[in-house]
Amino acid sequence: EPELLASCYRQSLQLARLHGLAIIAFPCISTGVYGYPIEAATPIAIATVRTELARLPAVRQVLFCCHSEHDRTVYERVLSAPDP
């Protein structure tokens, strides 16, 4: 499952590049109805996006749209952590 989730972000960013988009927004993919735990999904989302952005300089900005205050807190915590 983690690789499938990462693939969603990679493929979306590739499509953004293909269509000449400079900004893309992502919801908390799979954490709603599909029940993927936000604490597990967030590090996958952020690490994948960071890796792909290094290879896709045309995409200048990524927005993570959170469903709840708790989701936002998790994203902020992971984003502020030092890179491994």
GROMACS .gro file of N, CA and C in nm:
model
  252
    1GLU      N    1   0.079  -0.120   0.000
    1GLU     CA    2   0.000   0.000   0.000
    1GLU      C    3   0.083   0.128   0.000
    2PRO      N    4   0.192   0.136   0.076
    2PRO     CA    5   0.270   0.261   0.073
    2PRO      C    6   0.320   0.294  -0.068
    3GLU      N    7   0.361   0.194  -0.143
    3GLU     CA    8   0.411   0.221  -0.279
    3GLU      C    9   0.298   0.267  -0.371
    4LEU      N   10   0.178   0.213  -0.353
    4LEU     CA   11   0.064   0.259  -0.433
    4LEU      C   12   0.030   0.405  -0.401
    5LEU      N   13   0.037   0.440  -0.275
    5LEU     CA   14   0.010   0.578  -0.237
    5LEU      C   15   0.116   0.672  -0.295
    6ALA      N   16   0.241   0.634  -0.284
    6ALA     CA   17   0.349   0.715  -0.340
    6ALA      C   18   0.332   0.729  -0.491
    7SER      N   19   0.289   0.623  -0.555
    7SER     CA   20   0.268   0.626  -0.700
    7SER      C   21   0.161   0.729  -0.739
    8CYS      N   22   0.058   0.745  -0.656
    8CYS     CA   23  -0.046   0.845  -0.684
    8CYS      C   24   0.016   0.984  -0.692
    9TYR      N   25   0.103   1.014  -0.597
    9TYR     CA   26   0.167   1.145  -0.597
    9TYR      C   27   0.264   1.160  -0.716
   10ARG      N   28   0.344   1.056  -0.742
   10ARG     CA   29   0.438   1.063  -0.855
   10ARG      C   30   0.365   1.082  -0.986
   11GLN      N   31   0.262   1.004  -1.010
   11GLN     CA   32   0.189   1.013  -1.136
   11GLN      C   33   0.118   1.148  -1.150
   12SER      N   34   0.064   1.199  -1.042
   12SER     CA   35  -0.002   1.330  -1.046
   12SER      C   36   0.097   1.440  -1.079
   13LEU      N   37   0.215   1.435  -1.021
   13LEU     CA   38   0.317   1.535  -1.050
   13LEU      C   39   0.368   1.523  -1.194
   14GLN      N   40   0.376   1.401  -1.244
   14GLN     CA   41   0.415   1.383  -1.385
   14GLN      C   42   0.310   1.444  -1.477
   15LEU      N   43   0.184   1.425  -1.444
   15LEU     CA   44   0.076   1.485  -1.523
   15LEU      C   45   0.080   1.638  -1.515
   16ALA      N   46   0.110   1.689  -1.398
   16ALA     CA   47   0.123   1.834  -1.383
   16ALA      C   48   0.233   1.886  -1.475
   17ARG      N   49   0.346   1.818  -1.477
   17ARG     CA   50   0.456   1.858  -1.565
   17ARG      C   51   0.414   1.849  -1.710
   18LEU      N   52   0.351   1.740  -1.747
   18LEU     CA   53   0.308   1.717  -1.884
   18LEU      C   54   0.213   1.827  -1.933
   19HIS      N   55   0.130   1.875  -1.844
   19HIS     CA   56   0.032   1.978  -1.880
   19HIS      C   57   0.081   2.120  -1.851
   20GLY      N   58   0.206   2.133  -1.813
   20GLY     CA   59   0.265   2.264  -1.793
   20GLY      C   60   0.218   2.337  -1.669
   21LEU      N   61   0.177   2.264  -1.568
   21LEU     CA   62   0.129   2.328  -1.444
   21LEU      C   63   0.247   2.363  -1.354
   22ALA      N   64   0.240   2.478  -1.293
   22ALA     CA   65   0.344   2.520  -1.200
   22ALA      C   66   0.301   2.499  -1.055
   23ILE      N   67   0.171   2.487  -1.033
   23ILE     CA   68   0.116   2.470  -0.898
   23ILE      C   69   0.017   2.354  -0.900
   24ILE      N   70   0.023   2.271  -0.796
   24ILE     CA   71  -0.071   2.160  -0.784
   24ILE      C   72  -0.112   2.148  -0.637
   25ALA      N   73  -0.236   2.108  -0.615
   25ALA     CA   74  -0.286   2.087  -0.479
   25ALA      C   75  -0.328   1.942  -0.463
   26PHE      N   76  -0.297   1.887  -0.348
   26PHE     CA   77  -0.334   1.749  -0.316
   26PHE      C   78  -0.422   1.745  -0.192
   27PRO      N   79  -0.528   1.666  -0.194
   27PRO     CA   80  -0.599   1.636  -0.070
   27PRO      C   81  -0.517   1.531   0.005
   28CYS      N   82  -0.561   1.494   0.121
   28CYS     CA   83  -0.494   1.386   0.195
   28CYS      C   84  -0.539   1.255   0.130
   29ILE      N   85  -0.469   1.217   0.024
   29ILE     CA   86  -0.510   1.103  -0.059
   29ILE      C   87  -0.522   0.976   0.025
   30SER      N   88  -0.635   0.909   0.009
   30SER     CA   89  -0.668   0.779   0.069
   30SER      C   90  -0.698   0.782   0.218
   31THR      N   91  -0.694   0.899   0.280
   31THR     CA   92  -0.714   0.902   0.426
   31THR      C   93  -0.859   0.921   0.466
   32GLY      N   94  -0.946   0.942   0.371
   32GLY     CA   95  -1.088   0.960   0.402
   32GLY      C   96  -1.160   0.827   0.401
   33VAL      N   97  -1.240   0.807   0.300
   33VAL     CA   98  -1.322   0.687   0.288
   33VAL      C   99  -1.237   0.559   0.286
   34TYR      N  100  -1.118   0.567   0.227
   34TYR     CA  101  -1.033   0.448   0.218
   34TYR      C  102  -0.964   0.412   0.348
   35GLY      N  103  -0.961   0.504   0.444
   35GLY     CA  104  -0.915   0.473   0.578
   35GLY      C  105  -0.765   0.460   0.599
   36TYR      N  106  -0.684   0.509   0.505
   36TYR     CA  107  -0.539   0.504   0.525
   36TYR      C  108  -0.506   0.598   0.641
   37PRO      N  109  -0.435   0.553   0.741
   37PRO     CA  110  -0.407   0.638   0.858
   37PRO      C  111  -0.326   0.763   0.819
   38ILE      N  112  -0.371   0.879   0.862
   38ILE     CA  113  -0.307   1.005   0.828
   38ILE      C  114  -0.161   1.006   0.876
   39GLU      N  115  -0.134   0.945   0.991
   39GLU     CA  116   0.003   0.943   1.044
   39GLU      C  117   0.097   0.863   0.955
   40ALA      N  118   0.046   0.765   0.883
   40ALA     CA  119   0.128   0.686   0.790
   40ALA      C  120   0.131   0.748   0.651
   41ALA      N  121   0.021   0.809   0.610
   41ALA     CA  122   0.011   0.865   0.474
   41ALA      C  123   0.092   0.993   0.458
   42THR      N  124   0.097   1.075   0.560
   42THR     CA  125   0.162   1.205   0.549
   42THR      C  126   0.312   1.195   0.517
   43PRO      N  127   0.391   1.115   0.587
   43PRO     CA  128   0.533   1.106   0.552
   43PRO      C  129   0.555   1.053   0.410
   44ILE      N  130   0.468   0.964   0.364
   44ILE     CA  131   0.479   0.913   0.227
   44ILE      C  132   0.452   1.025   0.128
   45ALA      N  133   0.346   1.101   0.153
   45ALA     CA  134   0.311   1.212   0.064
   45ALA      C  135   0.423   1.314   0.057
   46ILE      N  136   0.473   1.356   0.170
   46ILE     CA  137   0.575   1.460   0.172
   46ILE      C  138   0.706   1.412   0.113
   47ALA      N  139   0.751   1.294   0.150
   47ALA     CA  140   0.878   1.242   0.096
   47ALA      C  141   0.869   1.224  -0.055
   48THR      N  142   0.758   1.172  -0.104
   48THR     CA  143   0.743   1.151  -0.247
   48THR      C  144   0.741   1.284  -0.322
   49VAL      N  145   0.666   1.379  -0.271
   49VAL     CA  146   0.658   1.509  -0.336
   49VAL      C  147   0.795   1.577  -0.335
   50ARG      N  148   0.865   1.573  -0.225
   50ARG     CA  149   0.999   1.635  -0.219
   50ARG      C  150   1.094   1.571  -0.321
   51THR      N  151   1.092   1.441  -0.330
   51THR     CA  152   1.179   1.371  -0.426
   51THR      C  153   1.144   1.409  -0.568
   52GLU      N  154   1.015   1.409  -0.599
   52GLU     CA  155   0.973   1.441  -0.735
   52GLU      C  156   0.998   1.587  -0.771
   53LEU      N  157   0.980   1.678  -0.677
   53LEU     CA  158   1.004   1.820  -0.706
   53LEU      C  159   1.150   1.846  -0.741
   54ALA      N  160   1.239   1.769  -0.683
   54ALA     CA  161   1.381   1.785  -0.716
   54ALA      C  162   1.407   1.749  -0.862
   55ARG      N  163   1.322   1.663  -0.918
   55ARG     CA  164   1.337   1.621  -1.058
   55ARG      C  165   1.248   1.700  -1.154
   56LEU      N  166   1.155   1.776  -1.100
   56LEU     CA  167   1.058   1.848  -1.182
   56LEU      C  168   1.060   1.997  -1.147
   57PRO      N  169   1.161   2.069  -1.191
   57PRO     CA  170   1.171   2.210  -1.152
   57PRO      C  171   1.056   2.298  -1.202
   58ALA      N  172   0.983   2.254  -1.303
   58ALA     CA  173   0.872   2.335  -1.355
   58ALA      C  174   0.757   2.345  -1.255
   59VAL      N  175   0.740   2.244  -1.171
   59VAL     CA  176   0.637   2.249  -1.067
   59VAL      C  177   0.698   2.326  -0.950
   60ARG      N  178   0.648   2.447  -0.929
   60ARG     CA  179   0.709   2.537  -0.831
   60ARG      C  180   0.643   2.532  -0.693
   61GLN      N  181   0.518   2.488  -0.689
   61GLN     CA  182   0.448   2.491  -0.560
   61GLN      C  183   0.352   2.374  -0.550
   62VAL      N  184   0.351   2.312  -0.431
   62VAL     CA  185   0.257   2.204  -0.401
   62VAL      C  186   0.183   2.245  -0.274
   63LEU      N  187   0.052   2.236  -0.281
   63LEU     CA  188  -0.033   2.265  -0.166
   63LEU      C  189  -0.093   2.135  -0.115
   64PHE      N  190  -0.088   2.114   0.014
   64PHE     CA  191  -0.154   1.999   0.076
   64PHE      C  192  -0.281   2.050   0.142
   65CYS      N  193  -0.395   2.004   0.096
   65CYS     CA  194  -0.525   2.046   0.149
   65CYS      C  195  -0.571   1.943   0.252
   66CYS      N  196  -0.589   1.987   0.373
   66CYS     CA  197  -0.622   1.895   0.482
   66CYS      C  198  -0.772   1.899   0.513
   67HIS      N  199  -0.824   1.783   0.551
   67HIS     CA  200  -0.966   1.768   0.579
   67HIS      C  201  -1.004   1.819   0.719
   68SER      N  202  -0.907   1.821   0.808
   68SER     CA  203  -0.938   1.857   0.946
   68SER      C  204  -0.818   1.926   1.010
   69GLU      N  205  -0.843   1.982   1.125
   69GLU     CA  206  -0.735   2.046   1.203
   69GLU      C  207  -0.630   1.941   1.242
   70HIS      N  208  -0.676   1.822   1.276
   70HIS     CA  209  -0.581   1.714   1.311
   70HIS      C  210  -0.490   1.683   1.192
   71ASP      N  211  -0.548   1.671   1.073
   71ASP     CA  212  -0.467   1.644   0.954
   71ASP      C  213  -0.363   1.755   0.934
   72ARG      N  214  -0.405   1.879   0.950
   72ARG     CA  215  -0.312   1.992   0.933
   72ARG      C  216  -0.198   1.983   1.033
   73THR      N  217  -0.230   1.946   1.156
   73THR     CA  218  -0.127   1.933   1.260
   73THR      C  219  -0.026   1.825   1.223
   74VAL      N  220  -0.075   1.713   1.170
   74VAL     CA  221   0.015   1.605   1.130
   74VAL      C  222   0.105   1.652   1.016
   75TYR      N  223   0.048   1.718   0.916
   75TYR     CA  224   0.129   1.770   0.805
   75TYR      C  225   0.233   1.870   0.854
   76GLU      N  226   0.193   1.961   0.940
   76GLU     CA  227   0.288   2.060   0.991
   76GLU      C  228   0.403   1.994   1.067
   77ARG      N  229   0.370   1.892   1.146
   77ARG     CA  230   0.474   1.821   1.223
   77ARG      C  231   0.572   1.752   1.128
   78VAL      N  232   0.522   1.683   1.027
   78VAL     CA  233   0.610   1.611   0.934
   78VAL      C  234   0.689   1.711   0.849
   79LEU      N  235   0.626   1.819   0.805
   79LEU     CA  236   0.697   1.919   0.724
   79LEU      C  237   0.807   1.989   0.802
   80SER      N  238   0.789   2.007   0.931
   80SER     CA  239   0.889   2.077   1.009
   80SER      C  240   1.001   1.987   1.060
   81ALA      N  241   0.985   1.857   1.047
   81ALA     CA  242   1.089   1.763   1.092
   81ALA      C  243   1.208   1.770   0.996
   82PRO      N  244   1.328   1.751   1.049
   82PRO     CA  245   1.446   1.750   0.959
   82PRO      C  246   1.439   1.633   0.862
   83ASP      N  247   1.492   1.656   0.742
   83ASP     CA  248   1.496   1.548   0.643
   83ASP      C  249   1.583   1.435   0.694
   84PRO      N  250   1.539   1.310   0.668
   84PRO     CA  251   1.619   1.195   0.714
   84PRO      C  252   1.750   1.184   0.639
   0.00000   0.00000   0.00000
